[in-house]
Coordinates of C-alpha atoms in Angstrom, one line a residue:
X123 CA 0.0 0.0 0.0
X124 CA 2.8 2.4 0.9
X125 CA 4.5 1.9 -2.5
X126 CA 1.2 2.7 -4.3
X127 CA 0.9 6.0 -2.3
X128 CA 4.5 6.8 -3.1
X129 CA 3.9 6.2 -6.8
X130 CA 0.9 8.5 -6.7
X131 CA 2.7 11.2 -4.9
X132 CA 5.6 11.0 -7.4
X133 CA 3.0 11.3 -10.3
X134 CA 1.6 14.4 -8.7
X135 CA 5.0 15.9 -8.4
X136 CA 5.7 15.2 -12.1
X137 CA 2.4 16.9 -13.0
X138 CA 3.3 19.9 -11.0
X139 CA 6.8 20.1 -12.5
X140 CA 5.3 19.9 -16.0
X141 CA 2.9 22.7 -15.1
X142 CA 5.6 24.9 -13.8
X143 CA 7.8 24.3 -16.9
X144 CA 4.9 25.1 -19.3
X145 CA 3.0 27.7 -17.3
X146 CA 3.1 30.2 -20.3
X147 CA 1.8 27.6 -22.8
X148 CA -1.6 25.8 -23.3
X149 CA -1.7 22.7 -21.2
X150 CA -4.0 19.8 -21.9
X151 CA -5.3 17.0 -19.8
X152 CA -3.5 14.5 -22.0
X153 CA -0.2 16.2 -21.5
X154 CA -0.7 16.1 -17.7
X155 CA -1.7 12.4 -17.8
X156 CA 1.4 11.6 -19.9
X157 CA 3.6 13.3 -17.3
X158 CA 1.8 11.4 -14.5
X159 CA 1.9 8.1 -16.3
X160 CA -1.8 7.5 -15.5
X161 CA -5.0 7.8 -17.5
X162 CA -6.6 11.3 -17.7
X163 CA -9.3 10.2 -15.2
X164 CA -6.8 8.8 -12.6
X165 CA -4.3 11.6 -13.1
X166 CA -7.0 14.2 -12.2
X167 CA -8.3 12.1 -9.3
X168 CA -4.9 11.7 -7.6
X169 CA -4.0 15.3 -8.2
X170 CA -7.2 16.4 -6.4
X171 CA -6.6 13.8 -3.7
X172 CA -3.1 15.1 -2.9
X173 CA -3.5 18.9 -3.4
X174 CA -7.1 19.6 -2.7
X175 CA -7.6 21.1 -6.2
X176 CA -8.3 19.8 -9.7
X177 CA -5.3 20.2 -12.1
X178 CA -6.9 23.1 -14.0
X179 CA -7.8 24.9 -10.8
X180 CA -4.1 24.6 -9.8
X181 CA -2.9 25.8 -13.3
X182 CA -5.2 28.8 -13.2
X183 CA -4.0 29.8 -9.7
X184 CA -0.3 29.3 -10.7
X185 CA -0.8 31.5 -13.8
X186 CA -2.4 34.2 -11.7
X187 CA 0.4 34.1 -9.2
X188 CA 3.0 34.4 -12.0
X189 CA 1.0 37.2 -13.6
X190 CA 1.0 39.0 -10.2
X191 CA 4.8 38.6 -10.0
X192 CA 5.1 39.9 -13.6
X193 CA 3.0 42.9 -12.8
X194 CA 5.2 43.7 -9.8
X195 CA 8.4 43.4 -11.8
X196 CA 7.7 46.1 -14.3
X197 CA 5.6 44.6 -17.0
X198 CA 2.5 46.6 -16.3
X199 CA 0.5 46.4 -19.5
X200 CA -2.3 44.1 -18.3
X201 CA -3.1 42.8 -21.8
X202 CA 0.5 41.7 -22.3
X203 CA 0.5 39.8 -18.9
X204 CA -2.8 38.3 -19.7
X205 CA -1.6 36.9 -23.0
X206 CA 1.7 35.8 -21.5
X207 CA -0.2 33.5 -19.2
X208 CA -2.7 32.1 -21.7
X209 CA -5.7 34.2 -20.8
X210 CA -7.9 34.8 -23.9
X211 CA -8.7 38.5 -23.1
X212 CA -8.0 41.5 -21.0
X213 CA -11.5 41.2 -19.5
X214 CA -11.3 37.5 -18.7
X215 CA -7.9 37.9 -17.0
X216 CA -9.1 40.9 -15.0
X217 CA -12.2 39.0 -13.7
X218 CA -10.0 36.1 -12.7
X219 CA -7.4 38.3 -11.0
X220 CA -10.0 40.2 -9.0
X221 CA -11.7 37.0 -7.9
X222 CA -8.3 35.6 -6.8
X223 CA -6.7 38.6 -5.2
X224 CA -9.5 41.1 -4.5
X225 CA -7.9 43.9 -6.5
X226 CA -7.8 44.7 -10.2
X227 CA -4.5 43.9 -12.0
X228 CA -4.0 47.5 -13.1
X229 CA -4.4 48.9 -9.6
X230 CA -2.2 46.1 -8.2
X231 CA 0.6 47.1 -10.6
X232 CA 0.4 50.7 -9.7
X233 CA 0.5 50.3 -5.9
X234 CA 4.0 51.1 -4.6
X235 CA 5.4 47.9 -3.0
X236 CA 9.0 46.5 -2.9
X237 CA 9.7 44.6 -6.1
X238 CA 11.7 41.5 -6.7
X239 CA 9.8 38.5 -5.5
X240 CA 12.3 35.7 -5.5
X241 CA 10.8 32.7 -3.7
X242 CA 7.1 32.0 -4.6
X243 CA 5.9 29.7 -1.9
X244 CA 4.4 27.0 -4.1
X245 CA 3.4 23.4 -3.7
X246 CA 6.4 22.0 -5.6
X247 CA 8.9 23.9 -3.4
X248 CA 7.6 22.6 -0.1
X249 CA 10.4 20.9 1.8
X250 CA 10.1 17.1 2.5
X251 CA 6.5 17.3 1.4
X252 CA 4.2 14.6 2.7
X253 CA 1.2 16.4 1.1
X254 CA -0.2 17.5 4.4
X255 CA 0.5 21.2 3.8
X256 CA -0.9 21.3 0.2
X257 CA -4.2 20.1 1.5
X258 CA -4.4 23.5 3.2
X259 CA -4.8 25.1 -0.2
X260 CA -8.6 25.2 0.3
X261 CA -8.0 27.5 3.3
X262 CA -5.4 29.8 1.7
X263 CA -3.8 29.9 -1.7
X264 CA -0.5 31.8 -2.0
X265 CA 2.2 33.0 0.3
X266 CA 4.9 35.2 -1.3
X267 CA 8.3 35.4 0.2
X268 CA 10.8 38.1 -0.7
X269 CA 14.3 39.1 0.5
X270 CA 15.1 42.8 0.8
X271 CA 18.2 44.6 1.9
X272 CA 17.9 47.0 4.9
X273 CA 20.7 49.6 5.4
X274 CA 22.0 50.6 8.8
X275 CA 19.2 52.6 10.4
X276 CA 17.6 53.8 13.6
X277 CA 14.4 52.3 15.0
X278 CA 12.2 54.7 16.8
X279 CA 9.9 52.8 19.1
X280 CA 7.5 53.0 22.0
X281 CA 8.0 50.1 24.2
X282 CA 5.2 48.4 26.2
X283 CA 5.3 47.3 29.8
X284 CA 4.1 43.8 29.3
X285 CA 2.4 43.5 25.8
X286 CA 3.0 40.3 23.8
X287 CA 1.0 41.3 20.8
X288 CA -1.0 44.1 19.2
X289 CA -4.1 43.6 21.4
X290 CA -2.1 43.8 24.6
X291 CA -0.3 46.9 23.2
X292 CA -3.6 48.6 22.5
X293 CA -4.8 47.8 26.0
X294 CA -1.8 49.7 27.3
X295 CA -1.9 52.7 25.0
X296 CA -5.4 52.9 23.6
X297 CA -6.3 53.5 20.0
X298 CA -6.3 56.9 18.4
X299 CA -8.6 55.8 15.6
X300 CA -11.4 53.5 16.3
X301 CA -12.0 52.8 12.5
X302 CA -8.4 51.8 11.6
X303 CA -7.5 50.4 15.0
X304 CA -4.2 52.4 15.0
X305 CA -2.7 52.9 18.4
X306 CA -1.7 56.4 19.7
X307 CA 2.1 55.6 19.3
X308 CA 1.4 54.4 15.7
X309 CA -0.4 57.7 15.0
X310 CA 2.7 59.6 16.3
X311 CA 5.3 57.8 14.2
X312 CA 3.1 58.0 11.1
X313 CA 3.6 61.7 11.0
X314 CA 7.5 61.6 10.9
X315 CA 8.4 62.7 7.3
X316 CA 11.9 61.3 7.4
X317 CA 10.8 57.7 7.8
X318 CA 12.4 55.2 5.5
X319 CA 9.4 52.9 5.5
X320 CA 5.9 52.6 6.9
X321 CA 5.2 52.1 10.6
X322 CA 5.5 48.5 12.0
X323 CA 4.5 46.4 14.9
X324 CA 7.5 44.8 16.5
X325 CA 8.4 41.6 18.4
X326 CA 11.7 42.5 20.1
X327 CA 14.5 39.9 20.5
X328 CA 16.0 39.6 24.0
X329 CA 19.1 41.6 23.2
X330 CA 16.8 44.6 22.3
X331 CA 14.4 44.3 25.3
X332 CA 15.4 45.8 28.7
X333 CA 14.1 44.1 31.8
X334 CA 10.6 45.2 32.7
X335 CA 9.4 45.8 29.2
X336 CA 7.1 43.9 26.9
X337 CA 8.0 41.8 23.9
X338 CA 5.7 43.8 21.6
X339 CA 6.2 47.4 20.6
X340 CA 5.4 49.7 17.7
X341 CA 7.7 52.1 15.8
X342 CA 9.3 53.2 12.6
X343 CA 12.6 52.9 10.8
X344 CA 14.6 56.1 10.2
X345 CA 17.8 57.0 8.5
X346 CA 21.0 56.2 10.4
X347 CA 21.9 59.9 10.6
X348 CA 18.5 61.0 11.8
X349 CA 19.0 63.7 14.4
X350 CA 15.5 64.5 15.6
X351 CA 14.5 64.1 19.2
X352 CA 12.5 61.1 20.3
X353 CA 8.9 61.9 21.3
X354 CA 8.1 61.6 25.0
X355 CA 8.1 57.9 26.0
X356 CA 9.9 56.8 22.9
X357 CA 13.6 55.7 22.4
X358 CA 15.9 54.6 19.6
X359 CA 17.7 51.4 18.7
X360 CA 20.5 51.4 16.2
X361 CA 20.0 48.6 13.7
X362 CA 22.8 47.2 11.6
X363 CA 22.5 46.5 7.9
X364 CA 20.7 43.2 7.3
X365 CA 18.6 41.2 4.9
X366 CA 14.9 40.8 5.8
X367 CA 12.7 37.9 4.7
X368 CA 9.2 39.2 3.9
X369 CA 6.1 37.0 4.0
X370 CA 3.0 38.3 2.3
X371 CA -0.3 36.5 2.4
X372 CA -3.2 36.6 0.0
X373 CA -5.6 39.6 -0.1
X374 CA -8.5 38.9 2.2
X375 CA -12.0 40.2 3.0
X376 CA -12.0 42.5 6.1
X377 CA -14.1 39.9 8.0
X378 CA -11.4 37.3 7.4
X379 CA -8.6 39.3 9.1
X380 CA -8.0 36.9 12.0
X381 CA -8.0 33.8 9.7
X382 CA -5.6 35.5 7.3
X383 CA -3.0 36.2 10.1
X384 CA -3.4 32.7 11.6
X385 CA -2.8 31.0 8.2
X386 CA 0.2 33.1 7.5
X387 CA 1.7 32.3 10.9
X388 CA 1.1 28.6 10.2
X389 CA 3.0 28.9 6.9
X390 CA 5.9 30.9 8.5
X391 CA 6.2 28.3 11.2
X392 CA 6.7 25.6 8.5
X393 CA 9.0 27.7 6.2
X394 CA 12.6 26.6 6.2
X395 CA 15.0 29.4 4.9
X396 CA 17.9 27.0 4.9
X397 CA 16.5 25.5 1.7
X398 CA 17.5 28.8 0.1
X399 CA 20.8 29.2 1.8
X400 CA 19.7 31.4 4.7
X401 CA 19.1 31.2 8.4
X402 CA 17.1 33.4 10.8
X403 CA 19.2 36.1 12.6
X404 CA 16.8 37.5 15.2
X405 CA 19.5 39.4 17.0
X406 CA 19.9 41.8 14.1
X407 CA 16.4 43.2 14.1
X408 CA 12.9 42.7 15.5
X409 CA 10.4 40.6 13.8
X410 CA 8.0 43.1 12.2
X411 CA 4.4 43.3 11.0
X412 CA 3.0 45.9 8.7
X413 CA -0.5 47.4 8.9
X414 CA -3.0 44.8 7.7
X415 CA -4.8 45.9 4.6
X416 CA -7.1 43.3 3.0
X417 CA -6.3 44.4 -0.5
X418 CA -2.6 43.5 -0.2
X419 CA -2.7 40.7 2.3
X420 CA -1.1 40.4 5.7
X421 CA 2.7 41.0 5.8
X422 CA 5.4 40.1 8.3
X423 CA 9.2 40.2 8.0
X424 CA 12.1 38.7 9.9
X425 CA 15.9 39.2 9.7
X426 CA 18.1 36.6 8.0
X427 CA 21.7 36.0 7.0
X428 CA 23.4 33.8 4.4
X429 CA 24.6 30.4 5.8
X430 CA 28.4 30.1 5.6
X431 CA 29.2 26.8 4.1
X432 CA 32.2 25.0 5.7

């Protein structure tokens, strides 16, 4: 029985590899069944059994993910991207994109975000897969990961007394805006014009957390030579240059906020950066979360460094 299951898993991996290699071309059921070594009926059945999706649902999702990456990397003519990924028309591609991501492709391309996605978190890249994780596809579709360079900089932050997360932090400081849920410290740092990036929530490593302070804080990254005074109750941490690994989940409806965060945390917990030659380096910077907006998905980042091979 075990050898049969192994054969089926290998067949699914062959189908996924074929899809990835031919994602910009028409793909037929016969081509997939040939790659699997099974009949068309059995190829489709075992693919659904192991991944939770029929092959052409998976193909559509992979094309939409690759189209999103293409839109982020400078190719912003929607019709060009649609044709690249085998959509028959601008209108059909736009409808599929909006349904998948909750935002029109033209708007998605125009929103300023860091570019250079380098590690799409996809089924075929899961480490030591036993097909348990792919079955989660019905709960969430895509997690992007991206590596960005951060320069030496200052972190301006307001520490908590005992908060371990956003909710505990708001209990300590209150919220300045009941509609957005922004805390009062968040509102303060949002007004600093010299900021390098947007405000962040922070889980501080032990080497950046004095006794008697909480794990969670909020703040903003500023240029290394920033000379402004810290607002009352705030202080600075000097952060060295480092790489940050960014995790970005799917767009979500506002009423799915909690589920979106939980699912991303589950995927982060399973993600192994060593597969890509990196390891976490938590002493270099806090783990950070960006403001959650449903249209772009929930985003967290964590410091990493390259593994030195002996």
